[in-house]
Amino acid sequence: MELGTNALINSPSLWGLIPLLIYIVLIFMNQSNLMATLVGIFAGAIITGQSLGMMADNFATSLGSSVAIIGFIIMLGSGLGKLMNRSGITKTLVYWIVKRIGVDTQSKAKLVIIIVSIVICGLLGTLGGGNAVVAPIIIPILATVGITPSAASLILKNAGEVGLIWGPLTGVTIMTLDVTGLSYGRFMLFAAIPFGVLWLIGTWIGANRVQKQTVGTESYEITEDMKVENNRSTKRENIATIVFLLSFIALVLYGILAKQGTSYAILVMVVLIVVVSIVGGIKPKEAETEVISGVASMAELFLIFVTIDVLLNLVTVAGGFEALANFIENAFNGIGATSVMLISSITGGLGIEAAAVSEIQIISDMFGEMARNAKLPMEMFAISLLAATRLTGSIYPTSNLVGQMGIAHSSNMKKVLQGNWISIIPVVIFIIVWAFVGVKIL
């Protein structure tokens, strides 16, 4: 985006970071994400000397940015999710997995949570929405084998987030591919799979510890209508689910083989909406209502994506990111690829809590050019982006963490947080070791 040239700051200066710092401070004060972004934009407009007309052009340009496109994809995905729920596809997927594994031990119960959460959150592209559908179906299963709410909430949160980084059409995946230029295959092979697997290993260990510490003090109570037998899928739901899965796989494979770009996901969502409506037996008007309802639920997120793009470009024009890069390079005497990976991971993982797509854009703008100058492989920078967007909610209480605790009926923040600290240990060790080793291999 090209912003006005009559900036008050004509050379790179750390003062240019003020709009971003204002945004981050307001977020930490639990203020509205959208309000924090708008306040930051107001500060950026003053610093860069933007006129009202220029700011209007900035917003118009932002609507055509990659961030806005991804926001639109997420909105369509939410509409698709509504149709999947209405048609019984989501329920059927959960039921198939649960019955196939045959849950009769705590280990199998935890495995079910992980698989179901990854699949549903990865398909729906949302953590809260995905696990909100999953929980009522699997909680009765967990109750029968004695899994506690705190252990369940830990697994639901982390497995759901792994689903978001593995799903080929989630906002996190699409945005990461967009800023790194990686193919989905390389992203999965060198970043998402090792990151996700290690996180799940840590989660398993952390959940076992939480389970031992809370057994006897926490338990689920279930009623007759919550039992899994009452969630059996009908013949029509089975057929609809099979057709959906075949359509989804075919569309994704074509996109990968034909090397389609970010915008291809829009077509995928539209086609799947039509397919689910037809095979689910949903009348056109009713399908439209469901899709609009899902899209509307993501309206605030879309506005955040558009405004964050304006905010970050104002910081760029003010010279904030360039000054930050110069400061870090001088502080570390010619910073290398290893340092860039570690610093960007720490900055995002510890210092920023925002919508995942917005956070990816922030970290990319702050460290992307620095990473390229230091010749940091994009496969490694992708790991930094994953750390930035996923680890924050495992280090201190965030909306994601609280939301998943609510879905799992847990109120024991202390134990869940302790379990999360354990869960990220393998990932943190991996990031540190890979920051030194990876640059010699890739």
Coordinates of C-alpha atoms in Angstrom, one line a residue:
M1 CA 0.0 0.0 0.0
E2 CA 1.3 3.5 -0.9
L3 CA 0.4 6.0 1.8
G4 CA 0.9 9.8 1.7
T5 CA 4.3 11.3 1.4
N6 CA 3.8 14.4 3.6
A7 CA 4.9 12.5 6.7
L8 CA 6.0 14.4 9.7
I9 CA 8.8 11.8 10.1
N10 CA 11.0 11.9 7.1
S11 CA 13.6 9.3 8.2
P12 CA 13.4 5.9 10.0
S13 CA 12.6 6.5 13.7
L14 CA 11.5 4.3 16.6
W15 CA 8.9 7.0 17.2
G16 CA 7.2 5.5 14.2
L17 CA 6.4 2.4 16.3
I18 CA 4.1 4.5 18.6
P19 CA 0.9 3.5 16.8
L20 CA 1.7 -0.2 17.1
L21 CA 2.8 0.2 20.8
I22 CA -0.5 2.0 21.6
Y23 CA -2.4 -0.9 20.0
I24 CA -0.4 -3.5 22.0
V25 CA -0.9 -1.7 25.3
L26 CA -4.6 -1.3 24.8
I27 CA -4.8 -5.0 24.0
F28 CA -3.0 -5.9 27.2
M29 CA -5.5 -3.7 29.0
N30 CA -8.3 -6.0 27.7
Q31 CA -9.7 -3.3 25.5
S32 CA -11.6 -4.0 22.3
N33 CA -9.3 -5.2 19.5
L34 CA -11.1 -3.0 17.0
M35 CA -11.0 0.0 19.2
A36 CA -7.3 -0.5 19.9
T37 CA -6.6 -0.7 16.2
L38 CA -8.6 2.5 15.5
V39 CA -6.8 4.4 18.2
G40 CA -3.4 3.3 16.8
I41 CA -4.5 4.4 13.3
F42 CA -5.4 7.8 14.7
A43 CA -2.0 8.2 16.3
G44 CA -0.3 6.9 13.0
A45 CA -2.3 9.4 10.9
I46 CA -1.0 12.3 13.1
I47 CA 2.6 11.1 13.1
T48 CA 2.6 10.6 9.3
G49 CA 0.7 13.8 8.5
Q50 CA -2.2 12.0 6.7
S51 CA -5.1 14.1 5.5
L52 CA -8.7 12.8 5.7
G53 CA -8.7 12.2 2.0
M54 CA -5.5 10.2 2.2
M55 CA -6.8 8.1 5.1
A56 CA -9.9 7.3 3.1
D57 CA -7.7 6.1 0.2
N58 CA -5.7 4.0 2.7
F59 CA -8.9 2.2 3.9
A60 CA -10.0 1.7 0.3
T61 CA -6.7 0.2 -0.6
S62 CA -6.7 -2.1 2.5
L63 CA -10.0 -3.6 1.3
G64 CA -8.0 -5.1 -1.6
S65 CA -5.1 -6.3 0.5
S66 CA -4.3 -10.0 1.1
V67 CA -5.3 -9.6 4.8
A68 CA -8.8 -8.5 3.7
I69 CA -9.1 -11.3 1.3
I70 CA -8.2 -13.8 4.0
G71 CA -10.7 -12.2 6.3
F72 CA -13.3 -12.7 3.6
I73 CA -12.3 -16.3 3.3
I74 CA -12.7 -16.8 7.0
M75 CA -16.2 -15.3 6.9
L76 CA -17.2 -17.7 4.1
G77 CA -15.7 -20.5 6.1
S78 CA -17.8 -19.6 9.1
G79 CA -20.9 -19.7 6.8
L80 CA -19.8 -23.1 5.5
G81 CA -19.4 -24.2 9.1
K82 CA -23.0 -23.3 9.9
L83 CA -24.2 -25.4 6.9
M84 CA -22.1 -28.3 8.0
N85 CA -23.7 -28.2 11.4
R86 CA -27.2 -27.8 10.0
S87 CA -26.7 -30.8 7.6
G88 CA -25.3 -33.0 10.4
I89 CA -21.9 -33.4 8.7
T90 CA -19.9 -32.1 11.7
K91 CA -21.8 -34.4 14.1
T92 CA -21.3 -37.3 11.8
L93 CA -17.5 -36.8 11.5
V94 CA -17.3 -36.7 15.3
Y95 CA -19.5 -39.8 15.7
W96 CA -17.4 -41.8 13.1
I97 CA -14.2 -41.1 14.9
V98 CA -15.5 -41.8 18.3
K99 CA -17.1 -45.1 17.3
R100 CA -14.1 -46.2 15.2
I101 CA -11.6 -45.8 18.0
G102 CA -14.0 -47.5 20.6
V103 CA -13.3 -45.4 23.7
D104 CA -12.9 -47.5 26.8
T105 CA -9.7 -46.1 28.4
Q106 CA -8.5 -42.7 29.4
S107 CA -5.7 -42.9 26.7
K108 CA -8.2 -43.6 24.0
A109 CA -10.4 -40.8 25.3
K110 CA -7.5 -38.3 25.0
L111 CA -6.7 -39.6 21.6
V112 CA -10.3 -39.0 20.5
I113 CA -10.2 -35.5 21.8
I114 CA -7.0 -34.8 19.8
I115 CA -8.2 -36.3 16.5
V116 CA -11.7 -34.9 16.6
S117 CA -10.5 -31.4 17.6
I118 CA -7.8 -31.3 14.9
V119 CA -10.2 -32.5 12.2
I120 CA -13.1 -30.3 13.1
C121 CA -11.2 -27.1 13.9
G122 CA -9.0 -27.7 10.8
L123 CA -12.1 -28.0 8.6
L124 CA -14.1 -25.2 10.1
G125 CA -11.1 -22.9 10.5
T126 CA -12.1 -21.8 14.0
L127 CA -11.0 -22.8 17.4
G128 CA -14.0 -21.7 19.5
G129 CA -16.6 -22.7 16.9
G130 CA -15.0 -26.0 16.1
N131 CA -14.6 -27.2 19.7
A132 CA -18.0 -25.8 20.7
V133 CA -19.5 -28.4 18.3
V134 CA -17.1 -31.1 19.4
A135 CA -17.5 -30.8 23.2
P136 CA -21.2 -31.8 23.7
I137 CA -20.6 -35.0 21.7
I138 CA -17.4 -36.2 23.3
I139 CA -17.9 -35.0 27.0
P140 CA -20.2 -38.0 27.8
I141 CA -17.4 -40.2 26.5
L142 CA -14.8 -38.5 28.7
A143 CA -17.1 -38.8 31.7
T144 CA -17.4 -42.6 31.4
V145 CA -13.6 -43.0 31.7
G146 CA -13.0 -40.3 34.2
I147 CA -11.3 -37.6 32.2
T148 CA -11.5 -34.3 34.2
P149 CA -12.7 -31.0 32.8
S150 CA -9.3 -29.3 33.3
A151 CA -7.4 -32.1 31.4
A152 CA -10.1 -32.0 28.7
S153 CA -9.8 -28.2 28.2
L154 CA -6.0 -28.4 27.9
I155 CA -6.3 -31.0 25.1
L156 CA -9.2 -29.3 23.4
K157 CA -7.3 -25.9 23.2
N158 CA -4.0 -27.2 22.0
A159 CA -5.4 -29.9 19.6
G160 CA -7.8 -27.3 18.1
E161 CA -4.9 -24.9 17.5
V162 CA -2.9 -27.6 15.9
G163 CA -5.9 -28.1 13.6
L164 CA -5.7 -24.4 12.7
I165 CA -2.1 -24.7 11.6
W166 CA -2.6 -28.0 9.7
G167 CA -5.8 -27.2 8.0
P168 CA -5.1 -26.2 4.3
L169 CA -7.8 -23.5 4.2
T170 CA -7.6 -22.0 7.7
G171 CA -6.8 -18.3 8.0
V172 CA -3.5 -19.1 9.9
T173 CA -2.3 -21.4 7.1
I174 CA -3.3 -19.2 4.2
M175 CA -1.8 -16.1 5.8
T176 CA 1.5 -17.8 6.7
L177 CA 1.8 -19.2 3.1
D178 CA 1.1 -15.7 1.8
V179 CA 3.8 -13.8 3.7
T180 CA 6.4 -16.6 3.4
G181 CA 5.8 -17.6 -0.2
L182 CA 6.0 -21.3 0.8
S183 CA 4.0 -24.0 -0.8
Y184 CA 1.5 -25.9 1.5
G185 CA 3.7 -29.0 1.3
R186 CA 6.9 -27.3 2.4
F187 CA 5.1 -25.4 5.1
M188 CA 3.7 -28.6 6.5
L189 CA 6.9 -30.6 6.2
F190 CA 9.4 -28.1 7.6
A191 CA 7.2 -26.1 10.0
A192 CA 3.6 -27.1 10.8
I193 CA 4.0 -30.9 11.3
P194 CA 7.1 -30.8 13.6
F195 CA 5.7 -27.8 15.5
G196 CA 2.3 -29.5 15.9
V197 CA 3.6 -33.0 16.7
L198 CA 5.9 -31.7 19.4
W199 CA 3.1 -29.5 20.9
L200 CA 0.8 -32.5 21.0
I201 CA 3.5 -34.6 22.8
G202 CA 3.9 -31.9 25.3
T203 CA 0.1 -31.6 25.6
W204 CA -0.2 -35.3 26.3
I205 CA 2.4 -35.0 29.1
G206 CA 0.8 -31.9 30.5
A207 CA -2.7 -33.4 30.4
N208 CA -1.6 -36.5 32.2
R209 CA -0.2 -34.3 35.0
V210 CA -3.4 -32.2 35.2
Q211 CA -5.5 -35.4 35.2
K212 CA -3.6 -36.8 38.2
Q213 CA -3.8 -33.5 40.1
T214 CA -7.5 -33.0 39.5
V215 CA -9.0 -36.5 39.6
G216 CA -11.3 -36.8 42.6
T217 CA -11.9 -33.1 42.8
E218 CA -13.3 -32.6 39.3
S219 CA -15.7 -34.7 37.2
Y220 CA -18.4 -34.5 34.5
E221 CA -22.0 -35.0 35.1
I222 CA -24.0 -36.3 32.2
T223 CA -27.7 -36.7 31.4
E224 CA -29.4 -39.3 29.2
D225 CA -29.7 -37.0 26.2
M226 CA -26.0 -36.3 26.2
K227 CA -24.9 -39.9 25.5
V228 CA -23.2 -40.7 22.2
E229 CA -25.8 -43.1 21.2
N230 CA -28.2 -40.2 20.9
N231 CA -25.9 -38.6 18.4
R232 CA -26.0 -41.4 15.8
S233 CA -25.9 -40.1 12.2
T234 CA -28.7 -40.9 9.7
K235 CA -28.2 -42.4 6.3
R236 CA -28.6 -39.0 4.6
E237 CA -26.0 -37.5 7.0
N238 CA -23.6 -40.3 6.2
I239 CA -23.9 -39.7 2.5
A240 CA -23.7 -35.9 2.9
T241 CA -20.5 -36.3 4.9
I242 CA -18.9 -38.7 2.3
V243 CA -19.7 -36.3 -0.5
F244 CA -18.4 -33.3 1.4
L245 CA -15.1 -35.0 2.3
L246 CA -14.6 -36.2 -1.3
S247 CA -15.3 -32.7 -2.6
F248 CA -13.0 -31.0 -0.1
I249 CA -10.1 -33.4 -0.8
A250 CA -10.5 -33.0 -4.6
L251 CA -10.6 -29.2 -4.4
V252 CA -7.6 -29.0 -2.1
L253 CA -5.6 -31.4 -4.2
Y254 CA -6.4 -29.5 -7.4
G255 CA -5.3 -26.3 -5.6
I256 CA -2.0 -27.8 -4.6
L257 CA -1.2 -29.5 -8.0
A258 CA -2.3 -26.4 -10.0
K259 CA -0.4 -24.1 -7.6
Q260 CA -3.4 -21.9 -7.0
G261 CA -3.0 -18.7 -4.9
T262 CA -4.7 -17.4 -1.8
S263 CA -7.9 -16.3 -3.8
Y264 CA -8.5 -19.9 -4.8
A265 CA -9.8 -20.6 -1.3
I266 CA -12.7 -18.3 -2.0
L267 CA -13.9 -20.5 -4.8
V268 CA -13.4 -23.6 -2.7
M269 CA -15.6 -22.2 0.0
V270 CA -18.3 -21.2 -2.5
V271 CA -18.3 -24.6 -4.1
L272 CA -18.4 -26.4 -0.8
I273 CA -21.3 -24.2 0.4
V274 CA -23.3 -25.3 -2.7
V275 CA -22.3 -28.9 -2.3
V276 CA -23.3 -29.1 1.4
S277 CA -26.6 -27.3 0.7
I278 CA -27.5 -29.8 -2.0
V279 CA -26.4 -33.0 -0.3
G280 CA -27.7 -31.8 3.1
G281 CA -31.1 -31.2 1.7
I282 CA -31.1 -27.6 2.8
K283 CA -33.4 -25.3 0.9
P284 CA -31.7 -22.4 -0.9
K285 CA -33.3 -19.7 1.2
E286 CA -32.5 -21.6 4.4
A287 CA -28.9 -22.2 3.2
E288 CA -28.6 -18.5 2.5
T289 CA -29.8 -17.6 6.0
E290 CA -27.3 -20.0 7.6
V291 CA -24.4 -18.7 5.5
I292 CA -25.3 -15.0 6.3
S293 CA -25.5 -15.9 10.0
G294 CA -22.0 -17.4 9.9
V295 CA -20.6 -14.5 7.8
A296 CA -22.1 -12.0 10.2
S297 CA -20.5 -13.7 13.2
M298 CA -17.1 -12.9 11.7
A299 CA -17.8 -9.3 10.8
E300 CA -15.9 -7.9 13.7
L301 CA -12.9 -10.0 12.8
F302 CA -13.0 -8.8 9.2
L303 CA -13.0 -5.2 10.3
I304 CA -10.0 -5.9 12.5
F305 CA -8.2 -7.4 9.5
V306 CA -8.9 -4.3 7.4
T307 CA -7.9 -1.8 10.0
I308 CA -4.8 -3.7 11.1
D309 CA -3.5 -3.5 7.6
V310 CA -4.0 0.3 7.6
L311 CA -2.3 0.5 11.0
L312 CA 0.8 -1.5 10.0
N313 CA 1.3 0.4 6.8
L314 CA 1.1 3.7 8.7
V315 CA 3.9 2.3 10.9
T316 CA 5.9 1.4 7.8
V317 CA 5.5 4.9 6.4
A318 CA 6.5 6.4 9.7
G319 CA 9.7 4.4 9.5
G320 CA 9.0 2.4 12.6
F321 CA 9.7 -1.1 11.2
E322 CA 12.9 0.0 9.4
A323 CA 14.1 1.8 12.6
L324 CA 13.4 -1.3 14.7
A325 CA 15.4 -3.5 12.2
N326 CA 18.3 -1.0 12.3
F327 CA 18.2 -0.9 16.1
I328 CA 18.2 -4.7 16.5
E329 CA 20.9 -5.1 13.9
N330 CA 23.1 -2.5 15.7
A331 CA 22.3 -4.0 19.1
F332 CA 23.4 -7.5 18.0
N333 CA 26.3 -6.4 15.8
G334 CA 25.0 -7.6 12.5
I335 CA 22.2 -9.9 13.5
G336 CA 22.3 -13.4 11.9
A337 CA 19.5 -15.7 10.8
T338 CA 19.5 -17.6 14.1
S339 CA 19.0 -14.4 16.1
V340 CA 16.2 -13.2 13.8
M341 CA 14.3 -16.5 14.3
L342 CA 14.7 -16.4 18.1
I343 CA 13.9 -12.7 18.5
S344 CA 10.8 -12.9 16.2
S345 CA 9.6 -16.0 18.0
I346 CA 10.0 -14.3 21.4
T347 CA 8.4 -11.0 20.3
G348 CA 5.3 -12.7 19.1
G349 CA 5.1 -15.5 21.6
L350 CA 5.5 -13.3 24.7
G351 CA 4.7 -9.8 23.6
I352 CA 1.7 -9.8 21.3
E353 CA -1.8 -11.2 21.7
A354 CA -4.1 -10.4 18.8
A355 CA -6.2 -12.2 16.2
A356 CA -3.9 -14.8 14.6
V357 CA -4.0 -13.4 11.1
S358 CA -3.3 -9.9 12.3
E359 CA -0.4 -11.1 14.5
I360 CA 1.2 -12.9 11.5
Q361 CA 1.0 -9.7 9.6
I362 CA 2.5 -7.7 12.5
I363 CA 5.5 -10.1 12.9
S364 CA 6.0 -10.4 9.2
D365 CA 6.2 -6.6 8.9
M366 CA 8.5 -6.3 11.9
F367 CA 10.9 -9.1 11.0
G368 CA 10.2 -10.2 7.4
E369 CA 12.7 -8.0 5.7
M370 CA 15.2 -8.6 8.4
A371 CA 14.8 -12.4 7.9
R372 CA 15.4 -12.1 4.2
N373 CA 18.5 -9.9 4.7
A374 CA 19.9 -12.4 7.2
K375 CA 19.1 -15.2 4.7
L376 CA 16.8 -16.9 7.2
P377 CA 15.0 -19.7 5.3
M378 CA 11.3 -19.0 5.1
E379 CA 10.6 -22.5 6.4
M380 CA 12.2 -21.4 9.6
F381 CA 10.6 -18.0 9.6
A382 CA 7.2 -19.9 9.3
I383 CA 8.0 -21.6 12.6
S384 CA 8.6 -18.1 14.2
L385 CA 5.1 -17.1 12.9
L386 CA 3.6 -20.2 14.4
A387 CA 5.2 -19.5 17.7
A388 CA 4.0 -15.9 17.6
T389 CA 0.4 -16.9 17.1
R390 CA 0.1 -20.1 19.1
L391 CA 2.3 -19.9 22.1
T392 CA 1.0 -16.7 23.7
G393 CA -2.3 -18.4 24.8
S394 CA -0.3 -21.1 26.5
I395 CA 1.9 -18.8 28.5
Y396 CA -0.7 -16.5 30.2
P397 CA -4.5 -16.3 30.2
T398 CA -6.0 -15.1 26.9
S399 CA -9.4 -15.2 25.4
N400 CA -8.6 -18.4 23.6
L401 CA -7.6 -20.2 26.8
V402 CA -10.6 -18.9 28.8
G403 CA -13.0 -19.8 25.9
Q404 CA -11.7 -23.4 25.7
M405 CA -12.0 -23.8 29.5
G406 CA -15.6 -22.7 29.3
I407 CA -16.4 -25.1 26.5
A408 CA -14.8 -28.0 28.5
H409 CA -16.7 -26.8 31.7
S410 CA -13.4 -26.1 33.6
S411 CA -12.8 -23.3 36.0
N412 CA -9.3 -24.4 37.3
M413 CA -7.1 -21.7 35.7
K414 CA -4.1 -22.6 37.8
K415 CA -3.9 -26.2 36.8
V416 CA -4.8 -25.6 33.1
L417 CA -2.1 -22.9 32.8
Q418 CA 0.4 -25.1 34.5
G419 CA -0.4 -27.9 32.0
N420 CA 0.0 -25.4 29.1
W421 CA 3.4 -24.4 30.4
I422 CA 4.5 -28.1 30.3
S423 CA 2.9 -28.5 26.8
I424 CA 5.1 -25.9 25.1
I425 CA 8.4 -27.1 26.6
P426 CA 9.1 -29.5 23.6
V427 CA 8.2 -26.7 21.1
V428 CA 10.4 -24.1 22.8
I429 CA 13.4 -26.5 22.9
F430 CA 12.8 -27.3 19.2
I431 CA 12.7 -23.6 18.2
I432 CA 16.0 -22.9 20.1
V433 CA 17.8 -25.9 18.7
W434 CA 16.4 -25.6 15.2
A435 CA 17.3 -21.9 15.1
F436 CA 21.0 -23.0 15.2
V437 CA 20.8 -26.2 13.3
G438 CA 18.2 -25.4 10.6
V439 CA 20.2 -22.6 9.0
K440 CA 23.0 -25.1 8.2
I441 CA 20.5 -27.6 6.7
L442 CA 18.0 -25.6 4.7

